[in-house]
Coordinates of C-alpha atoms in Angstrom, one line a residue:
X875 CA 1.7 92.5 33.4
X876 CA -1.0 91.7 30.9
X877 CA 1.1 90.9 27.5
X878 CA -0.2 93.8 24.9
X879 CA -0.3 92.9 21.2
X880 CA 0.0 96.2 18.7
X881 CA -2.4 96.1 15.8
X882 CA -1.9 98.1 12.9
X883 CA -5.6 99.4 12.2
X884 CA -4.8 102.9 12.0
X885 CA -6.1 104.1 15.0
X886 CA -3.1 104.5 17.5
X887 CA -1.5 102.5 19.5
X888 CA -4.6 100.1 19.5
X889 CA -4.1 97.0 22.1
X890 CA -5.3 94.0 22.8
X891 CA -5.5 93.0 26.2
X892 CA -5.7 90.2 28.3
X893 CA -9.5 88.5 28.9
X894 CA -8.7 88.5 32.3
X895 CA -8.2 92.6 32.6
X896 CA -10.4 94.7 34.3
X897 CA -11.5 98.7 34.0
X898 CA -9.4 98.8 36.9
X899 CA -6.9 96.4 36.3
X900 CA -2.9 97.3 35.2
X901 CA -3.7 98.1 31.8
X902 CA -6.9 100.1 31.6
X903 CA -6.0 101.7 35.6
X904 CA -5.2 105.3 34.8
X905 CA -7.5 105.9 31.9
X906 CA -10.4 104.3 33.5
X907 CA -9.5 106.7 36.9
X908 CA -8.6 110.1 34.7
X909 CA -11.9 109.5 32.7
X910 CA -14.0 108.7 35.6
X911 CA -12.7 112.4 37.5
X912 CA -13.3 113.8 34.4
X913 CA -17.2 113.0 35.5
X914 CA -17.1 113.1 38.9
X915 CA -16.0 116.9 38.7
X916 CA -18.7 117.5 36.1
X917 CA -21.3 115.7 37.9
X918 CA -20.2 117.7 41.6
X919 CA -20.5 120.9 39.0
X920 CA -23.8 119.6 38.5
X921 CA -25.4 118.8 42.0
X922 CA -24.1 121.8 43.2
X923 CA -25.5 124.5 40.3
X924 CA -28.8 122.5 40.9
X925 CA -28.3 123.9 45.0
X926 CA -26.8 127.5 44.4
X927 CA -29.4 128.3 41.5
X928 CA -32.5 129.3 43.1
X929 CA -30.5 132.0 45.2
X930 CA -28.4 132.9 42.3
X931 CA -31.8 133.2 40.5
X932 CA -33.4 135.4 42.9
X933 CA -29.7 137.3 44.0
X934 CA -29.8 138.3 39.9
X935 CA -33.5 139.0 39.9
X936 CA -33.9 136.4 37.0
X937 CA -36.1 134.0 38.4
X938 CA -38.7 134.0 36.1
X939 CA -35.4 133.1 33.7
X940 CA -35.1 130.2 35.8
X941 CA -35.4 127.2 33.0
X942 CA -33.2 129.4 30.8
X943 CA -30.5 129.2 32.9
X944 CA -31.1 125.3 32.9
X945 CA -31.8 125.1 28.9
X946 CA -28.7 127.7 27.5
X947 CA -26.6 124.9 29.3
X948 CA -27.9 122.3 26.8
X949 CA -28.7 124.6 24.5
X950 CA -25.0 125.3 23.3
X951 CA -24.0 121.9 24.4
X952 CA -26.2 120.8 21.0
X953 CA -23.3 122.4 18.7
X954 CA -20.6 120.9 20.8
X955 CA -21.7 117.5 20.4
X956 CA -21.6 117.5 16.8
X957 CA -18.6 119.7 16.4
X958 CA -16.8 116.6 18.9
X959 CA -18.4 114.3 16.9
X960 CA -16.9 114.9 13.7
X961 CA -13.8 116.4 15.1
X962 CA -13.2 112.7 17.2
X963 CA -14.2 110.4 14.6
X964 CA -11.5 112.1 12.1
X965 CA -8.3 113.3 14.2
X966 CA -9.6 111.8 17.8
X967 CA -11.2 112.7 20.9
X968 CA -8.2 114.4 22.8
X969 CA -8.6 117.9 20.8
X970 CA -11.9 117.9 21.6
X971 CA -11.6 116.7 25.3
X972 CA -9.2 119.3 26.3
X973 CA -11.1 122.4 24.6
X974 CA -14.1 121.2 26.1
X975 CA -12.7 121.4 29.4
X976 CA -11.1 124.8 28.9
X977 CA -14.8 126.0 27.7
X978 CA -16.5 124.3 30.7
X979 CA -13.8 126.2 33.1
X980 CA -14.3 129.3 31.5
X981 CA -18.2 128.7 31.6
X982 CA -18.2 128.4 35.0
X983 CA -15.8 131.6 35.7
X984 CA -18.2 133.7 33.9
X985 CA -21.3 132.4 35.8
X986 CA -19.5 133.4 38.7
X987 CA -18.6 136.9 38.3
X988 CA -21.9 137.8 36.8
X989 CA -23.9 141.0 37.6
X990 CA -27.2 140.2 35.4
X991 CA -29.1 136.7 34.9
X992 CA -28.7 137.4 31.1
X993 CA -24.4 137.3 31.8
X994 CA -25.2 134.3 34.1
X995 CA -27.0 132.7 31.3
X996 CA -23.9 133.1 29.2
X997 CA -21.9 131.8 31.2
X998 CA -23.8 128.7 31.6
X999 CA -24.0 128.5 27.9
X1000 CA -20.2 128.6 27.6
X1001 CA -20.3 125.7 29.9
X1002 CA -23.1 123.8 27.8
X1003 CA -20.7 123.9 24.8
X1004 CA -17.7 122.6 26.8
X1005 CA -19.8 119.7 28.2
X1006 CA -20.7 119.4 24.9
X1007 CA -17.3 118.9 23.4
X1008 CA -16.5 116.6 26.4
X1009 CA -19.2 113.9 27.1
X1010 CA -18.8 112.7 23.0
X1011 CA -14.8 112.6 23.1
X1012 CA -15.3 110.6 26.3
X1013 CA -17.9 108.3 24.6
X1014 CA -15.7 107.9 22.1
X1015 CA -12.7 107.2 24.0
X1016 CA -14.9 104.4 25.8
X1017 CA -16.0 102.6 22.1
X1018 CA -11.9 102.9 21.0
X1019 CA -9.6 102.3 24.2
X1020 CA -11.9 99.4 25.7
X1021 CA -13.1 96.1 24.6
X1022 CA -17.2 95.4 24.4
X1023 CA -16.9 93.3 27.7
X1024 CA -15.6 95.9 29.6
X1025 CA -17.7 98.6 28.4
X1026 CA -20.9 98.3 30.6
X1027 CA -18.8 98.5 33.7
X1028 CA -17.0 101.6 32.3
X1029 CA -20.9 103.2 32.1
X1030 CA -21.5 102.4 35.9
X1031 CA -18.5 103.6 36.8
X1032 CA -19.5 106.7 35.0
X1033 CA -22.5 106.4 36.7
X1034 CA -21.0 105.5 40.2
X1035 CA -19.1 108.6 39.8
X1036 CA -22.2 110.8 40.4
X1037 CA -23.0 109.1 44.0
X1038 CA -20.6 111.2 45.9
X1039 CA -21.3 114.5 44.5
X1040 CA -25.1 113.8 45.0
X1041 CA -24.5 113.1 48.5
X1042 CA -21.9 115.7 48.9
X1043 CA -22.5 118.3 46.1
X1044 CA -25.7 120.0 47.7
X1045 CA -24.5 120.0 51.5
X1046 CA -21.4 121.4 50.4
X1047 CA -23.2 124.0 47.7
X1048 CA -25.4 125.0 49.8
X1049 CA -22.8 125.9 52.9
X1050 CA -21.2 127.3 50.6
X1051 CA -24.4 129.4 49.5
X1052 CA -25.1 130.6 52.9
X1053 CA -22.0 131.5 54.3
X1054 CA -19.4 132.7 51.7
X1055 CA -22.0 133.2 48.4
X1056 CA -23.7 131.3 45.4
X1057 CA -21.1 132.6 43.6
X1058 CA -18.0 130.4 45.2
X1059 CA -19.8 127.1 43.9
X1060 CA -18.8 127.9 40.4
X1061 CA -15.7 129.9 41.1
X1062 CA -14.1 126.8 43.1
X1063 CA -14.5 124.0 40.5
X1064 CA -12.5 125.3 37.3
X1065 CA -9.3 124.6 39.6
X1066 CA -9.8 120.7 40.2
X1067 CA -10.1 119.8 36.7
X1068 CA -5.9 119.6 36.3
X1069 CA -5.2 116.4 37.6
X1070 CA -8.1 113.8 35.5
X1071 CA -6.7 116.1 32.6
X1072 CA -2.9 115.5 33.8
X1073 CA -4.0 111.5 34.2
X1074 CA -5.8 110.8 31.0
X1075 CA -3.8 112.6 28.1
X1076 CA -1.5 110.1 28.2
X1077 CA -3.5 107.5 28.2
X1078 CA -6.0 108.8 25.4
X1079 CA -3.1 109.5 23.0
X1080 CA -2.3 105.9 23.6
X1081 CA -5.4 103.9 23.2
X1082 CA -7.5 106.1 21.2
X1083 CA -6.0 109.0 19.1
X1084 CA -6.0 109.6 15.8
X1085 CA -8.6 109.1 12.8
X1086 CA -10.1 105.0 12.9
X1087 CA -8.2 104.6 9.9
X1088 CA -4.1 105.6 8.8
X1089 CA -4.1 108.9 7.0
X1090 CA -8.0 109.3 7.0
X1091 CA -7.8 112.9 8.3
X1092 CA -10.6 114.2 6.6
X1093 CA -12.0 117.7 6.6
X1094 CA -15.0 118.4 8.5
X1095 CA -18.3 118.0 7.4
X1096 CA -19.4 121.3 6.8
X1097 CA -23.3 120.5 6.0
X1098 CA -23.4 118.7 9.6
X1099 CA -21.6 121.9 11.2
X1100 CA -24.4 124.2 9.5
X1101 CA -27.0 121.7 10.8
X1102 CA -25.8 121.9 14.3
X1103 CA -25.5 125.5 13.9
X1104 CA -29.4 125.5 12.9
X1105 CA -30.0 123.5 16.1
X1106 CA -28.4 125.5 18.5
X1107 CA -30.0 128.5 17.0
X1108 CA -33.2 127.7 16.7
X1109 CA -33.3 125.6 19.8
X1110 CA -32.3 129.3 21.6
X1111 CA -34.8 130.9 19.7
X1112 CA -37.5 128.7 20.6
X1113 CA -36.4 128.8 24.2
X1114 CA -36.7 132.6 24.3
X1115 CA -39.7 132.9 22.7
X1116 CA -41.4 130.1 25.5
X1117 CA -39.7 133.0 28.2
X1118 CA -41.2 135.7 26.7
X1119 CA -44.9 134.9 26.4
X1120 CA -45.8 137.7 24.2
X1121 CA -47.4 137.9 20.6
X1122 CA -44.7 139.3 18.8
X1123 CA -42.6 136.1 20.3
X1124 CA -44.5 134.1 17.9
X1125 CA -41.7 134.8 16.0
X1126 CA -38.5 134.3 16.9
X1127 CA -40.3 131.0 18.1
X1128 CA -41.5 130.0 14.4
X1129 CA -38.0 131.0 13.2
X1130 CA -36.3 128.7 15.8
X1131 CA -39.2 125.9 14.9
X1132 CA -37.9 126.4 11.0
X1133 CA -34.3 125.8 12.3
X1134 CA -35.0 122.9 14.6
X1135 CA -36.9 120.9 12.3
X1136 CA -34.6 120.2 9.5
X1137 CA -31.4 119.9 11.7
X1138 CA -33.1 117.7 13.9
X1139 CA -33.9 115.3 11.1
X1140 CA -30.4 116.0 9.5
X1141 CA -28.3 114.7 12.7
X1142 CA -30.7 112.0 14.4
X1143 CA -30.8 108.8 12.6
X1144 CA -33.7 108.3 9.8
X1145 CA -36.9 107.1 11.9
X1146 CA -35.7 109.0 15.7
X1147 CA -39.2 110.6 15.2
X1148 CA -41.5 107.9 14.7
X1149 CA -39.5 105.7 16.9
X1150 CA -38.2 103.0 14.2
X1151 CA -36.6 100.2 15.9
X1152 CA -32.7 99.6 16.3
X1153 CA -30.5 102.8 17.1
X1154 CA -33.7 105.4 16.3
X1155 CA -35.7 104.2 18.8
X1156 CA -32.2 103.7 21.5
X1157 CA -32.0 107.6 20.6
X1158 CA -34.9 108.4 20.8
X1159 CA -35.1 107.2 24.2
X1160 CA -32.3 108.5 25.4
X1161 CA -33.9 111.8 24.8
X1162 CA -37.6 111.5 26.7
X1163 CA -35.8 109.9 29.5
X1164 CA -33.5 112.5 30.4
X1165 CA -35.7 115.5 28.7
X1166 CA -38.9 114.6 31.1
X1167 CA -36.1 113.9 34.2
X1168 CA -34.0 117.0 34.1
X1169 CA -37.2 119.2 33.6
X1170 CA -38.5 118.3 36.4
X1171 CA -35.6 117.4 38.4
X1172 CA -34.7 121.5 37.8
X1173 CA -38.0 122.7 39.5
X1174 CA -37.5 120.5 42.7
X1175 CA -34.8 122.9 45.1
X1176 CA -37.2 125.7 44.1
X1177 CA -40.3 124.5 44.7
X1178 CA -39.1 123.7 48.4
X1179 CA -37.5 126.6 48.5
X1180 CA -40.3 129.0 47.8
X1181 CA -43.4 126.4 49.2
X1182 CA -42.3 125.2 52.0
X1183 CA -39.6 127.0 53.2
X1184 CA -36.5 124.7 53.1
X1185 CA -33.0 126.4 52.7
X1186 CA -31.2 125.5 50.2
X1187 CA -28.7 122.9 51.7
X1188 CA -32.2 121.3 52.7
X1189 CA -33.4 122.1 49.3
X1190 CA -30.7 120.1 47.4
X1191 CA -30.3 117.3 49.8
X1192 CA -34.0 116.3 48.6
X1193 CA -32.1 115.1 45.6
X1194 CA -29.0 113.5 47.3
X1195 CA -30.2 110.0 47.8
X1196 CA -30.8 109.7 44.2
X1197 CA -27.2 109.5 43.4
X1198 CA -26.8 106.0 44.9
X1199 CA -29.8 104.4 43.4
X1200 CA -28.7 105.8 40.3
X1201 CA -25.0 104.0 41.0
X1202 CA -26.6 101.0 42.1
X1203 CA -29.0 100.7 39.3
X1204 CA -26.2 101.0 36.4
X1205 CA -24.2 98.7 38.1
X1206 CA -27.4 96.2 37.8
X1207 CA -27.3 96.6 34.0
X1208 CA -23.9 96.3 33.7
X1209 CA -24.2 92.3 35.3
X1210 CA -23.7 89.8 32.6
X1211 CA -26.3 88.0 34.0
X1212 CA -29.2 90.6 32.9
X1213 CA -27.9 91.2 29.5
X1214 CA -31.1 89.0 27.9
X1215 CA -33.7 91.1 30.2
X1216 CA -32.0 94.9 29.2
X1217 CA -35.1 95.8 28.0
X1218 CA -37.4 94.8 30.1
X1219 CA -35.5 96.9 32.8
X1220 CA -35.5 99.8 30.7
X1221 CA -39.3 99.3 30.8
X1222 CA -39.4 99.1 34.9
X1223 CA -37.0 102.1 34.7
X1224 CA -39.6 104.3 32.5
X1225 CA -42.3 103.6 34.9
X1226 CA -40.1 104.4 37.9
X1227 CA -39.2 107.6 36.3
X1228 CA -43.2 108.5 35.7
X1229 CA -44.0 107.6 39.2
X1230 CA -41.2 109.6 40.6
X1231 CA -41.3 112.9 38.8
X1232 CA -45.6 112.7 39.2
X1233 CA -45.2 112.3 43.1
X1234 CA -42.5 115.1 43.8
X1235 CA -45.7 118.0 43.3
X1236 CA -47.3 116.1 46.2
X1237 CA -45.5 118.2 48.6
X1238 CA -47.8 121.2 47.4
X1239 CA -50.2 120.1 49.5
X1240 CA -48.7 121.5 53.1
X1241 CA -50.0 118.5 55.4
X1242 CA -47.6 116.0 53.0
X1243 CA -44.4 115.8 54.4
X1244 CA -41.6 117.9 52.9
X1245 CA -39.4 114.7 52.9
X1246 CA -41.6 113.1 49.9
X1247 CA -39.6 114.5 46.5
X1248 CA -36.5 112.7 48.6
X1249 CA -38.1 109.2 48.7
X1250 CA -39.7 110.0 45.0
X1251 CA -36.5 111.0 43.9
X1252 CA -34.6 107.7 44.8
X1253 CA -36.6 105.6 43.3
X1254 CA -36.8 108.2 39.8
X1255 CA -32.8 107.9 39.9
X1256 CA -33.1 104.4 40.1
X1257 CA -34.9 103.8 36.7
X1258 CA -32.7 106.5 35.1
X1259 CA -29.8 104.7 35.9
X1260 CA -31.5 101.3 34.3
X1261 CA -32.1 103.5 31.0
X1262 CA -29.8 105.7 30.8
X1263 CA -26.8 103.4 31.1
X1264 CA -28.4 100.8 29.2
X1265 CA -29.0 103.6 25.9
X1266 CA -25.5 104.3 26.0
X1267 CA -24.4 100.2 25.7
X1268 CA -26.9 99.5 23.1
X1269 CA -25.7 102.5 21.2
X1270 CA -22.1 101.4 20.8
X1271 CA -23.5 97.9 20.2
X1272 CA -25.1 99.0 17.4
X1273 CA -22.3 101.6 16.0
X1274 CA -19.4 100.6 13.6
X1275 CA -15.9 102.2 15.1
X1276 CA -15.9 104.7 12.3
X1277 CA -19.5 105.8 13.3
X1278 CA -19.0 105.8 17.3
X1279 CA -18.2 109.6 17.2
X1280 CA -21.7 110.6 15.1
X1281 CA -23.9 108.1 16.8
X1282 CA -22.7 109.3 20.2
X1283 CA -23.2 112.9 19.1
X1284 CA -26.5 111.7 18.1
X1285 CA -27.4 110.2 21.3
X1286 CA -26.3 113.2 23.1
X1287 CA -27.9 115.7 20.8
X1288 CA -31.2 114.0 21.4
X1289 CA -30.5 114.2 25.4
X1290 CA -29.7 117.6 25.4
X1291 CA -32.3 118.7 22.2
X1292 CA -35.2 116.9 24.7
X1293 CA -33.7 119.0 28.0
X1294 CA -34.3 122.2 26.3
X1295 CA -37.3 121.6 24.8
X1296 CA -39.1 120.3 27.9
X1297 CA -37.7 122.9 29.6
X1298 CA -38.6 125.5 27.3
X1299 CA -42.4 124.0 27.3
X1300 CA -42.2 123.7 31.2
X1301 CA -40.5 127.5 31.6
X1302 CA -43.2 128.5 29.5
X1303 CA -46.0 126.7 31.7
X1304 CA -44.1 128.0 35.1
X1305 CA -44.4 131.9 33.7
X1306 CA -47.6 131.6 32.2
X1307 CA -49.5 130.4 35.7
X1308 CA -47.2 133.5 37.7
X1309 CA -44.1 131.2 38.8
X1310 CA -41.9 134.0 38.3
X1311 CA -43.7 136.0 41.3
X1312 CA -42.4 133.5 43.8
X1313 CA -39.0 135.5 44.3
X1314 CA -41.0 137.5 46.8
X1315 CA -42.0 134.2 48.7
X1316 CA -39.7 134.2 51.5
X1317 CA -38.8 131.4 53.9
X1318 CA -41.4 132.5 56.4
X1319 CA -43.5 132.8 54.4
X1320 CA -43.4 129.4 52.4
X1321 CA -43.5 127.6 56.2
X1322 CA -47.2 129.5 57.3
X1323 CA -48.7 129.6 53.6
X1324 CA -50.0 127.7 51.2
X1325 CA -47.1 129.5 49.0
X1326 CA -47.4 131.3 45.6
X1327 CA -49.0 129.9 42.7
X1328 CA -48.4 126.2 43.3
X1329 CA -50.1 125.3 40.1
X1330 CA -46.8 126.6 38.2
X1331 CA -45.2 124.2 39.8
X1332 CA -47.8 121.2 39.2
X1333 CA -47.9 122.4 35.5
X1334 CA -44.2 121.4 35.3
X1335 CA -44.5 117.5 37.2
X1336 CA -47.6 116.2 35.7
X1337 CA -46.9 117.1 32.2
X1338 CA -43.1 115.4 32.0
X1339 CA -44.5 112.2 34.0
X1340 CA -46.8 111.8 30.9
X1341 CA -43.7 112.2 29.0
X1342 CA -42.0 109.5 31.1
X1343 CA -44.7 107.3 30.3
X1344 CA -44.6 107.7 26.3
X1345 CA -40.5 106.3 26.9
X1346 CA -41.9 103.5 28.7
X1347 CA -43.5 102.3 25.4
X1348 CA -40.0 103.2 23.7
X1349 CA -38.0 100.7 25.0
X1350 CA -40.5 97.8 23.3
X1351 CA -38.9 99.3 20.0
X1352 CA -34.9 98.9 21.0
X1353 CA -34.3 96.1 19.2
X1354 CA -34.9 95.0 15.5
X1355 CA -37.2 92.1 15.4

């Protein structure tokens, strides 16, 4: 067994390991396996939400609510990635961890006993704060419990975790969907999440609890609670008022504007907005990466759903492939060998993302083959796993241990604060040009139509691959000169 040498740093039971160790090897084994499941069950939750929705939608008659059910997940999620951020950094992640996953189970068991989209919503904003809570502890658990040469491997495993639900999240969502009810994909998860729980405690507690340093259990920091308070807020309030499209929703969406704002710039790092270079710019990125991705991604299962007919097993295999090429590109970044040309794969990856979410609407037009998002798709997942991988190494490269908790929160913030405002801005564009009628569309239909409004759906691709593109010009600005 790898000899272990205690260190007295404050943060408990630090070790140092063997160079020879591994993420899988004796000493890192069960954390790096708990920590991984931990994923894996949220990424299966993921696929398979992305499957059941557009039934769930239409089941609830909320499908012109269909981003919002998308956008309260990240919406809520904002608050629990500051609250984990401070609460890590000062008494450690395992607090955190294990009430996020208690919030995400509860999340899903409301979502699944709903009777309105507005109670589905809620649940899926319960979730948002429990994923919240856990992808910053986990983050943080990664920058304590493991050495810098094994962290890139931990992030493709992370990533690598995602290829079996993507392959087997939407066939097995969307049996589930047709023969026993949209509403057994969330009701089946909350179950599994015992045994990664029951695995990595122990391991955690070891490796990584505690404050960085002895006796530094400081209080919260109240002013970054109220700022993540404002964000969550006014990120909702902005969201609704993008639903709405009325006058009088100029309001609640210039009061959720007046929130954002100043708790944006409060909790990003000085410069996130104009793209300074060093961490800004990492953050930034991380945020028009995954903000133009998820937006778009979210529209795919019901656009072939409602245009051209596909079920929904069908529906969310279209996005099945991309879980692989997403694995295989993380594990690219993660080869020593590429470390001097990170960014100039987090370039390609941009691009790949811009082509990818601008060819999906292509399958509007009837006489393109319905298999086209599939093959766009791959190649999207690709580049997101060059970038999105590759955001999370820099980031810890550039974070002291005593800032690894804020700066993740940061990171995350900015994913999630760029999901829901793309998707608020593409919900918006999807109501405005009549998306919300295609509930009636049915599966016939869709197969001898041209389909309902297909421009919704165009104003929702074209607008994030521009997005996409503006992150291409991003990662020129990742590192100080």
């Amino acid at each position: 067994m790898a000899a272990l040498e205690r260190r007295d740093t404050g943060v408990a039971d630090t070790l140092v390991d063997s160079p020879e160790d591994t993420v899988l090897g004796r000493s890192y084994r069960a954390l790096s396996i708990g920590i991984v499941s931990v994923v894996l069950l949220i990424a299966f939750e993921a696929t398979a939400v992305g499957t059941a929705m557009p039934v769930a939608a239409r089941q609830l008659g909320g499908v012109s609510l269909y981003a919002f059910a998308f956008s309260g997940y990240f919406t809520t999620s904002l608050f629990g990635m500051v609250l984990s951020g401070q609460w890590s950094d000062r008494r450690g992640p395992v607090g955190a961890l294990t009430t996020g996953i208690g919030a995400f189970a509860a999340g899903l068991v409301v979502a699944g006993t709903a009777g309105t989209m507005w109670m589905f919503i809620v649940g899926r904003a319960v979730q948002g704060f429990g994923g919240g809570l856990v992808i910053v502890a986990l983050y943080v658990v990664v920058g304590r419990a493991y050495p810098e040469r094994l962290r890139a491997a931990i992030m493709a495993a992370f990533a690598a975790s995602w290829v079996v639900p993507s392959v087997v999240g939407p066939l097995a969502a969307g049996a589930v969907t047709e023969h026993l009810g949209w509403r057994w994909v969330f009701l089946g998860i909350p179950v599994l999440v015992v045994f990664p729980l029951g695995l990595a405690l122990p391991q955690i507690r070891r490796r990584a609890g505690g404050p960085v340093e002895a006796g530094a259990v400081a209080a919260l920091d109240r002013r970054r609670i109220r700022l993540a308070l404002g964000i969550s807020l006014g990120a909702g309030l902005l969201q609704y008022a993008a639903q709405d499209l009325r006058w009088i929703s100029l309001l609640p969406g210039a009061a959720g504007a007046a929130l954002l704002v100043p708790a944006v710039l409060g909790l990003l790092p000085r410069g996130t907005y104009r793209a300074a270079r060093g961490l800004p710019s990492v953050v930034l990125l991380r945020g028009v990466a995954a903000g133009s991705f998820i937006a778009a991604e979210s529209f795919v299962p019901l656009m072939l759903v409602t245009q051209r007919g596909l079920s929904p097993t069908l529906a969310g295999l279209s996005l099945a492939a991309g879980g692989g090429t997403w694995a295989l590109a993380s594990w690219v970044q993660s080869r020593v060998r590429v470390e001097p040309y990170r960014e100039r794969l987090m370039t390609v990856g941009m691009v790949l993302v811009a082509a990818a979410v601008a060819a999906a609407p292509s399958v509007l037009v009837h006489s393109v083959p319905a298999w086209t998002p599939a093959v766009a798709w791959a190649f999207g997942c690709f580049g997101m796993g060059l970038v999105i991988s590759s955001t999370s190494v820099l980031l810890l490269q550039l974070s002291a241990p005593e800032e690894a908790g804020a700066n993740s929160a940061a990171l995350q913030i900015s994913d999630a604060l760029a999901n829901v405002v793309l998707l608020a801005a593409a919900g918006a564009a999807f109501a405005t040009l009549g998306g919300g009628s295609t509930a009636a569309t049915t599966a016939a239909q869709a197969t001898t139509a041209s389909g309902t409004h297909p421009a919704a759906f165009a104003a929702v691709f074209l607008p994030m691959a521009g997005v996409a593109l503006v992150g291409a010009w991003v990662t020129t600005r990742l590192r100080e000169r």
